[in-house]
Short mmCIF file of C-alpha atoms in Angstrom, two decimals:
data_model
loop_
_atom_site.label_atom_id
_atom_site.label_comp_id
_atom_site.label_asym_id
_atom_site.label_seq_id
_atom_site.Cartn_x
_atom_site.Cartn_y
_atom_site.Cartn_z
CA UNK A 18 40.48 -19.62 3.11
CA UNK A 19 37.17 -18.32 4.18
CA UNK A 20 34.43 -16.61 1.90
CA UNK A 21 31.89 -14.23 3.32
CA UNK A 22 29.12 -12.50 1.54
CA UNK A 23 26.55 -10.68 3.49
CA UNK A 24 22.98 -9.30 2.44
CA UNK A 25 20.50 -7.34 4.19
CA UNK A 26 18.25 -8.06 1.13
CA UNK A 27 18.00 -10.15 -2.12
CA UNK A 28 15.58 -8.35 -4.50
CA UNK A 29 14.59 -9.38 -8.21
CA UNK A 30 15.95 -8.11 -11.02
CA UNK A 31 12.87 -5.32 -11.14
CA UNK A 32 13.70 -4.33 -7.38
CA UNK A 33 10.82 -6.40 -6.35
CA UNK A 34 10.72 -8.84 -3.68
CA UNK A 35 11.51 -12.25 -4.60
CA UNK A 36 9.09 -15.34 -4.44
CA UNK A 37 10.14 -18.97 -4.09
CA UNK A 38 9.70 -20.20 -7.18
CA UNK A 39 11.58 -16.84 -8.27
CA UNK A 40 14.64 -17.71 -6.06
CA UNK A 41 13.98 -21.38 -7.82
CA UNK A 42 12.89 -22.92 -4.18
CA UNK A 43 9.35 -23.62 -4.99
CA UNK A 44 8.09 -26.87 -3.25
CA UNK A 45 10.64 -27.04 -0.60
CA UNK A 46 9.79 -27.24 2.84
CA UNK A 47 10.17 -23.86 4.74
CA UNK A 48 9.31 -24.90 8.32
CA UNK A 49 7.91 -28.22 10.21
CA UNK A 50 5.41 -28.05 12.98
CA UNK A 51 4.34 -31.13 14.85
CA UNK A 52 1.91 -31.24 18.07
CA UNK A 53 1.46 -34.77 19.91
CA UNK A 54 -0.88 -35.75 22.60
CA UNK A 55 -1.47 -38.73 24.62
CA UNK A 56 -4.41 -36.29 26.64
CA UNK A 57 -7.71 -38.98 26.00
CA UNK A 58 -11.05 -37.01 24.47
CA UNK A 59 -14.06 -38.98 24.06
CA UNK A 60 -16.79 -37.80 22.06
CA UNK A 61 -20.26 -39.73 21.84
CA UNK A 62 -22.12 -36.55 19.37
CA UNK A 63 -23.45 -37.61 16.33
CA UNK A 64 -22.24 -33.94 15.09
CA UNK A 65 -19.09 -32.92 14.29
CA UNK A 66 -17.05 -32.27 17.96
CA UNK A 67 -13.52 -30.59 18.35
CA UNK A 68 -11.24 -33.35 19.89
CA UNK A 69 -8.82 -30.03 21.52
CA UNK A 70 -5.96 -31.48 19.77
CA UNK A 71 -4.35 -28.90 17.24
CA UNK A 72 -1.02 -27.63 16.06
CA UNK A 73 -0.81 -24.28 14.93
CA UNK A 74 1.58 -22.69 11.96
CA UNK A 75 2.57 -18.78 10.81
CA UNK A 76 3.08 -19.48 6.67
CA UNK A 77 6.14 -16.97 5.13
CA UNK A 78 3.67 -16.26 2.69
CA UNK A 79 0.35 -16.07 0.95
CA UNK A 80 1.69 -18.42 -1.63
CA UNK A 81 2.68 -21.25 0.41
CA UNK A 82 0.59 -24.57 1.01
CA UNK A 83 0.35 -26.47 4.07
CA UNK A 84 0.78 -30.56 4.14
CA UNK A 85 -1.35 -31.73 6.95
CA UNK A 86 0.09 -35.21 7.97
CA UNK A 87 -2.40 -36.52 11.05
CA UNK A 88 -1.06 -39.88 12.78
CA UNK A 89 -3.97 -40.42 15.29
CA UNK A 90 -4.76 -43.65 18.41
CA UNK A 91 -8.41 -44.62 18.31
CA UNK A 92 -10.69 -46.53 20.26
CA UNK A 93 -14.05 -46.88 19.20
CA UNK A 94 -16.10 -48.28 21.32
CA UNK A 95 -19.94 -49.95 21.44
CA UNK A 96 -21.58 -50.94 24.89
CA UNK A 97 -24.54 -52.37 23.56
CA UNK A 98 -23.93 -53.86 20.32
CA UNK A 99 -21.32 -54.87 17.99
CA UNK A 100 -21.47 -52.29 15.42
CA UNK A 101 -19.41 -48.92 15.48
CA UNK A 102 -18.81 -45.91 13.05
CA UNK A 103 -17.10 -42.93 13.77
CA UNK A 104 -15.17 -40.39 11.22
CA UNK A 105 -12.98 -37.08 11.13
CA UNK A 106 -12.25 -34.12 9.87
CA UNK A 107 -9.64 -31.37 10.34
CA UNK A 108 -10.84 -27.72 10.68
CA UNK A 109 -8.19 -24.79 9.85
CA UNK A 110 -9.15 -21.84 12.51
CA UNK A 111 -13.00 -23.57 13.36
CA UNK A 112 -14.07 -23.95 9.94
CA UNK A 113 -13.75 -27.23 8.03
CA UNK A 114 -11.07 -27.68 5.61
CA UNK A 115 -13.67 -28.89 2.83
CA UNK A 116 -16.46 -26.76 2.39
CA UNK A 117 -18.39 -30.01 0.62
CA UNK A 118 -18.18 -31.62 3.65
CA UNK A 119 -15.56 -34.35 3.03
CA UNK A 120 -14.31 -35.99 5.90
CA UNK A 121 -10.52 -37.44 5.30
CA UNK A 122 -11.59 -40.91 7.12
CA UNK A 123 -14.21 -42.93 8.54
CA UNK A 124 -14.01 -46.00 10.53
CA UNK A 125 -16.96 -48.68 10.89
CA UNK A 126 -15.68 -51.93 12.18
CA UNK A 127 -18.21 -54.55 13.25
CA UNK A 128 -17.88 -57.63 15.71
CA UNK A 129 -19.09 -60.72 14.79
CA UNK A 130 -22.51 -61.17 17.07
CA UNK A 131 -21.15 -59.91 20.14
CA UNK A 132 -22.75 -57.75 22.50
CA UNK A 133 -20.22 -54.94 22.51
CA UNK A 134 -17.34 -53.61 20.29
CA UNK A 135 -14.02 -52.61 21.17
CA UNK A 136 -11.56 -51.46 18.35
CA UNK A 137 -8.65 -50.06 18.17
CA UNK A 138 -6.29 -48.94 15.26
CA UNK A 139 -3.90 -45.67 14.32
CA UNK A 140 -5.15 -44.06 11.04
CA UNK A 141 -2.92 -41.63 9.33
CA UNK A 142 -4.14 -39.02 6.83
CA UNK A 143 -2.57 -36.52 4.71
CA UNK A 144 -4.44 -33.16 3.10
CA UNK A 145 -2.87 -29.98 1.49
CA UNK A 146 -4.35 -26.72 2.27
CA UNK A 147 -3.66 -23.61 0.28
CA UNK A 148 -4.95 -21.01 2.91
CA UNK A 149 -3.53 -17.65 1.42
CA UNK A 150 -2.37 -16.23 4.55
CA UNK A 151 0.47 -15.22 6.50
CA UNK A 152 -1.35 -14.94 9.59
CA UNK A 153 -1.76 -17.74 12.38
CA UNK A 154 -3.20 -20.91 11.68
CA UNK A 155 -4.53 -23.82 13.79
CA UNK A 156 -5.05 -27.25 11.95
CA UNK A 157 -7.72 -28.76 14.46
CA UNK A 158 -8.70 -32.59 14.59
CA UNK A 159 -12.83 -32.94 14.66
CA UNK A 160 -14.71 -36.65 15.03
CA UNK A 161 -17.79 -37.69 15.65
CA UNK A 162 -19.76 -40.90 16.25
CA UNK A 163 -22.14 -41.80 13.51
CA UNK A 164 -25.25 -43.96 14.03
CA UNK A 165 -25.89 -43.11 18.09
CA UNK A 166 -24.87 -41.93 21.73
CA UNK A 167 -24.22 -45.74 22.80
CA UNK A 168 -20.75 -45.10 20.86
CA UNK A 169 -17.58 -43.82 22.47
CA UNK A 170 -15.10 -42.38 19.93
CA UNK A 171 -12.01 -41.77 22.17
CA UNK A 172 -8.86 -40.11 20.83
CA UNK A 173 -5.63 -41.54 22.58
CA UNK A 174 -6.33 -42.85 26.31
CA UNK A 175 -4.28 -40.98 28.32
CA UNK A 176 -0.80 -42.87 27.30
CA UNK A 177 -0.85 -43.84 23.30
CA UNK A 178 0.20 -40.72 21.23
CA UNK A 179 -1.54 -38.87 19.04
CA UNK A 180 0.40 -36.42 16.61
CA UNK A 181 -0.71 -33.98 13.66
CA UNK A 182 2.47 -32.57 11.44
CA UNK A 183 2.52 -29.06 9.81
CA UNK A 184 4.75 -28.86 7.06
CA UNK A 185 4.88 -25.30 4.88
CA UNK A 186 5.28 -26.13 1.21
CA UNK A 187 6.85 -22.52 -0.50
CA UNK A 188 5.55 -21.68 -3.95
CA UNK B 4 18.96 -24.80 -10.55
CA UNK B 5 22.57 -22.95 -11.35
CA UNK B 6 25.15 -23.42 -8.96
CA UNK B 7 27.38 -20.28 -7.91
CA UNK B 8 31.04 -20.54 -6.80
CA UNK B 9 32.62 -17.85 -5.67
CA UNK B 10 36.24 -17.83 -4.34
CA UNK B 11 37.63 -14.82 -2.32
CA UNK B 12 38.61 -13.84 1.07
CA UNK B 13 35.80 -11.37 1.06
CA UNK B 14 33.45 -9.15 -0.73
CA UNK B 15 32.28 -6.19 0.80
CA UNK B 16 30.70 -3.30 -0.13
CA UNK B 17 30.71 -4.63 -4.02
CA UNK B 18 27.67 -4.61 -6.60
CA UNK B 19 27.89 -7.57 -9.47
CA UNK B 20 26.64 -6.34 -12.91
CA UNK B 21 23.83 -9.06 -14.30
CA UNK B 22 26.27 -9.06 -17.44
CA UNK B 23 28.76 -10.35 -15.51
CA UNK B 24 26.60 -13.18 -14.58
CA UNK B 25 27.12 -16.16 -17.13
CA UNK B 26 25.45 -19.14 -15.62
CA UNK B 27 26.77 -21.41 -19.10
CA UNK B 28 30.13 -21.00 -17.61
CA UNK B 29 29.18 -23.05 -14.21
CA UNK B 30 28.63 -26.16 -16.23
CA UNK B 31 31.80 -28.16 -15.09
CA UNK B 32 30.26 -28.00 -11.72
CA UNK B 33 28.59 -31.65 -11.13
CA UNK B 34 28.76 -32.18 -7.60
CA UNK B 35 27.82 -30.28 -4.71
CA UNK B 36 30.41 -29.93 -1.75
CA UNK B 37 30.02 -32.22 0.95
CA UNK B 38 28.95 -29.44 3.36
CA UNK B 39 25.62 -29.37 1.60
CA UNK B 40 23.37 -32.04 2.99
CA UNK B 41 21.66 -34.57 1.10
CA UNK B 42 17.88 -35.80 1.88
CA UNK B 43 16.40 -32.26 1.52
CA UNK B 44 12.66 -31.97 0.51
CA UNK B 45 13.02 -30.45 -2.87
CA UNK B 46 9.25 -30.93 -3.95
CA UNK B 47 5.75 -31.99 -3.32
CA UNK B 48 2.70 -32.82 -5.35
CA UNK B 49 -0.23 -33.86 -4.02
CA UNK B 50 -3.83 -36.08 -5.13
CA UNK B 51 -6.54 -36.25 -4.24
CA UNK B 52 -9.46 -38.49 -5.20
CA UNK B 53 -13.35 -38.66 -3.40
CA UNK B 54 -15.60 -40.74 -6.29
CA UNK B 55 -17.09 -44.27 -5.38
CA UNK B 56 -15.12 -46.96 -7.19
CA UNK B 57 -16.64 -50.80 -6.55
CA UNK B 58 -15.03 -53.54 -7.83
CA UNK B 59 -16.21 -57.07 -8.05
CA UNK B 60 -12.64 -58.52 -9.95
CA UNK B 61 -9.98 -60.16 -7.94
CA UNK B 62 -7.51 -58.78 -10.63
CA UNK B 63 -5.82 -54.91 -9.92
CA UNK B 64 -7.73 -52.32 -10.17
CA UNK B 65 -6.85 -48.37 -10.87
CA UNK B 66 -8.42 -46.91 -8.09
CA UNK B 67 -8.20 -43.18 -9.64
CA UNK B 68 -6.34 -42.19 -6.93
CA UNK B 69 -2.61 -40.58 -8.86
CA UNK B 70 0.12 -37.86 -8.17
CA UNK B 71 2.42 -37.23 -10.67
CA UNK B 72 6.20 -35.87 -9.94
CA UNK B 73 9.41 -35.23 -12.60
CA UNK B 74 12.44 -35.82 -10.25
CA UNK B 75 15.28 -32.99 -10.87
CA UNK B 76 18.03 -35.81 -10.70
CA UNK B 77 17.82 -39.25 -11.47
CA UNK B 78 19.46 -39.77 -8.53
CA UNK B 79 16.60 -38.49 -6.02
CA UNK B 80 14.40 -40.63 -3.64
CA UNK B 81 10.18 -40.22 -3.83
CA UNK B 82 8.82 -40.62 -0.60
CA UNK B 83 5.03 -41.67 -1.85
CA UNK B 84 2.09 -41.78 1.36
CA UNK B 85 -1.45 -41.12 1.78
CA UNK B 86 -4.52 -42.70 2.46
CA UNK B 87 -6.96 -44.69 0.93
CA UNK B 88 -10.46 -43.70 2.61
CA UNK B 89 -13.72 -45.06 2.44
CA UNK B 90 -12.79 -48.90 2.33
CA UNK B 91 -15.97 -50.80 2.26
CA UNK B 92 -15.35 -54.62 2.38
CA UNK B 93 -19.04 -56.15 2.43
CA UNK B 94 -19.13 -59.49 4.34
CA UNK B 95 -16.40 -62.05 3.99
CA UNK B 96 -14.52 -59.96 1.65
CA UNK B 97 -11.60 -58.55 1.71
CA UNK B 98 -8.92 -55.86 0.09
CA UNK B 99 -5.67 -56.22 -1.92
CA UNK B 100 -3.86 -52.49 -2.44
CA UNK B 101 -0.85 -51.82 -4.58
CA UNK B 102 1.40 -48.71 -5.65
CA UNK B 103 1.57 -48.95 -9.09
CA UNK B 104 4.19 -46.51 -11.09
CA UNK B 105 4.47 -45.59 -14.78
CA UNK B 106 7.57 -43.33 -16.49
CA UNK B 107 6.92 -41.02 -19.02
CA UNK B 108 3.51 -42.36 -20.16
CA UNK B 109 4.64 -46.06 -20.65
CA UNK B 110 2.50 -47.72 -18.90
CA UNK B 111 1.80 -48.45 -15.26
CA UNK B 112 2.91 -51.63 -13.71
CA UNK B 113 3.38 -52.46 -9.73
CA UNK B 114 6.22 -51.31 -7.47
CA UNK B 115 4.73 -52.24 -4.15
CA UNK B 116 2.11 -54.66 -2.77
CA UNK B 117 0.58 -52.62 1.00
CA UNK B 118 -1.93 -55.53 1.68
CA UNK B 119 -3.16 -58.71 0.34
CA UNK B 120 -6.22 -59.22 3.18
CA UNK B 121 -7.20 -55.78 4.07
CA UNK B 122 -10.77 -55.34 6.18
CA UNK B 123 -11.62 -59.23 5.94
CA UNK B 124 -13.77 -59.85 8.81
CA UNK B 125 -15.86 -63.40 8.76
CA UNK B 126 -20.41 -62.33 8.01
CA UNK B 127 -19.81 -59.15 9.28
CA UNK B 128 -19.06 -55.30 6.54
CA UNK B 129 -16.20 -53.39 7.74
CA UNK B 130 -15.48 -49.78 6.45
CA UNK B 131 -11.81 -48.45 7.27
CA UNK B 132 -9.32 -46.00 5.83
CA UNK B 133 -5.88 -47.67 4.26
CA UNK B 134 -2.32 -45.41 5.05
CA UNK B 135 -0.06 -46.18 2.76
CA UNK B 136 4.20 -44.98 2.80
CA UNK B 137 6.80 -46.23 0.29
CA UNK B 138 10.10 -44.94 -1.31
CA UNK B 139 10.81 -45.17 -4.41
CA UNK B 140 14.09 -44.50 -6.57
CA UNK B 141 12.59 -44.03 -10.12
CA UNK B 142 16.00 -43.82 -11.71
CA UNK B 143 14.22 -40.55 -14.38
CA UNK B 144 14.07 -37.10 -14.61
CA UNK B 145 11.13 -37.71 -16.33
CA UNK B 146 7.41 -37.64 -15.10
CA UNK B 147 6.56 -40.22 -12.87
CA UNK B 148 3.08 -41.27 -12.35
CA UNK B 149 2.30 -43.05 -9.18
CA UNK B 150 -1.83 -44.41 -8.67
CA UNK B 151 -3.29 -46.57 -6.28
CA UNK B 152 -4.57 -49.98 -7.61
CA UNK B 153 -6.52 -52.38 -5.99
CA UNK B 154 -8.82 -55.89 -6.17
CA UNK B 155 -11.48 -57.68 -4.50
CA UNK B 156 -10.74 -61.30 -2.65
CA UNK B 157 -13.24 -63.50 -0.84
CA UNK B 158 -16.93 -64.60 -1.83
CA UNK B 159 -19.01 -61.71 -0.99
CA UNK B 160 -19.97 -58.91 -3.41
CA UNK B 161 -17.31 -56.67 -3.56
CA UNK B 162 -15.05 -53.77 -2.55
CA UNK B 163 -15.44 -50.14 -2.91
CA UNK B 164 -13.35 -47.16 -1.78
CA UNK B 165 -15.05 -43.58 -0.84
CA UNK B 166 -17.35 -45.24 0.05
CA UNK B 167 -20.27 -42.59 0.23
CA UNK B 168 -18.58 -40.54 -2.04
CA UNK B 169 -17.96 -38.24 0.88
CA UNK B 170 -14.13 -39.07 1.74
CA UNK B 171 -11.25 -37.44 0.58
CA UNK B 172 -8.65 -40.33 -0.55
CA UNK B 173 -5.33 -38.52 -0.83
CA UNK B 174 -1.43 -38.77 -2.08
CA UNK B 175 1.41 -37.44 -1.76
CA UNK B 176 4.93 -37.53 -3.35
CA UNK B 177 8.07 -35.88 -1.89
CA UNK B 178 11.24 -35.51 -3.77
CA UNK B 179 13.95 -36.10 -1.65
CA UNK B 180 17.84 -34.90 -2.58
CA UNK B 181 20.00 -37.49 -2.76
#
């Protein structure tokens, strides 16, 4: 025996339009987004640089939140000594996701005397934006180097993957 | 959350009265058909934590970095991840990080070792950033309370996380049907 019940619309009780935590929903995952790269950026800018790797996401609504989950390939590199720093940030649509200036990680390995560094590891991070919008968004990965130009920060190198993960969390 | 059965060939056209409604009936229901799939996200809390904390003890260490969670079921999974930023082992130290759990305000004790020699590198500091993933089956429908601990191992001067105070350390926990 089969059961059908169609809707066009599910309203509250008031005729009002219902929310998820009035449908009892909240904190479930509405949609997943997930971008990967393997593209290689290098930056050597002691400022804040875009690494053009992003993955964009259209919330349902102004209540949701956004789980940012970044799983990125690093090399950091020094030519001329064994010291290296480099950190990142994620910017939502070109402005940082911290106004205080946080960064979500920052990597300074050291050799041991050596006249150059090479190091390589895959940091994950996790952040949750509330951006009160239903409009567009692009979650953008920024790094930089930290003490000076004689350090390569290189996301991915052409064939190690990169990915940043979009999930919408409904409230 | 009440669950709804509904048996008929069709309803069309038809407008339920909220009186008509009586969720107390539905309470025989305790099982969910086998159409509906288990290992839905069904919630997600998240922590975050940016203060300095330096340690100079080799025994664990709350870290300040918590999320807290009441599972719906007993029976439900908590997928707990994040990262642990700002790890400053000074020279010829290195890290030991734990997820530590407590139920309803009992205490915390440890559910999960992640490293016992994180960042050691021989005369030489080493900042780095510390992922973290683990799930958990708490067994409550109580609140849960998960935190990061962790210690300092070697003979240098210590360990800090957030370093510069500038990091966000974060956490997240996922209920996950079950």
């Amino acid at each position: 025996m089969t059961s059908i019940i169609k809707v066009d619309t599910i309203q509250t009780a008031a005729g009002g339009t219902p929310t998820a935590s009035s449908l009892g929903i909240s904190g479930t995952i509405g949609q997943v987004v997930q971008a990967t790269t393997t593209t290689s950026t290098t930056s050597t800018s002691t400022s804040f640089a875009t690494t053009n790797f992003s993955a964009s996401i259209t919330p349902t609504s102004t209540s949701s939140k956004i789980l940012i989950q970044c799983s990125i390939h690093v090399n950091i590199l020094n030519n001329t000594n064994d010291y290296a720093e480099a950190e990142y940030k994620i910017y939502r649509n070109g402005s940082s996701l911290d106004s205080s200036g946080r960064r979500i990680g920052g990597y300074a390995p050291r050799g041991n005397g050596s006249t150059q560094l090479r190091y390589t590891t895959y940091p994950s991070f996790t952040l949750l934006d509330s951006p009160a919008s239903t409009s567009s968004l692009t979650y953008e990965l920024y790094f930089r180097t930290v003490n000076n130009s004689n350090e390569n920060n290189i996301l991915s190198d052409g064939s190690r993957p990169s990915s940043i993960t979009l999930m919408e969390v409904l409230a | 959350m009440a669950i709804t059965r509904l048996i008929a060939p069709s309803i069309t056209g038809l407008t339920i009265p909220n009186t008509s409604i009586n969720n107390a009936s539905l309470d025989s229901v305790t099982a969910l058909p086998s159409g509906i799939p288990t290992g839905k996200v069904l919630q997600v809390q998240h922590g975050t934590y940016g203060t300095q904390n330096s340690i100079s003890t080799t025994s664990a260490t709350a870290s300040g970095l918590s999320v807290s969670i009441t599972p719906t079921s007993s029976s439900n999974k908590i997928l707990v991840m994040g990262n642990l930023a700002g790890c400053r082992m000074y020279a010829n130290t290195y890290m030991s990080v734990w997820l530590y759990r407590q139920i309803n305000g009992g205490g915390y004790s440890s559910i999960r070792k992640f490293e016992n020699g994180f960042g050691y590198l021989q005369g030489e500091t080493e900042t780095l950033s510390k992922s973290f993933y683990y799930q958990d089956t708490p067994n409550t429908t109580n609140q849960v309370d998960y935190q990061i601990y962790f210690s300092y191992n070697g003979s240098g001067d210590s360990v800090a996380i957030n370093i510069d105070s500038q990091e966000w350390s974060t956490i997240t926990a996922m209920e996950i049907a079950s």
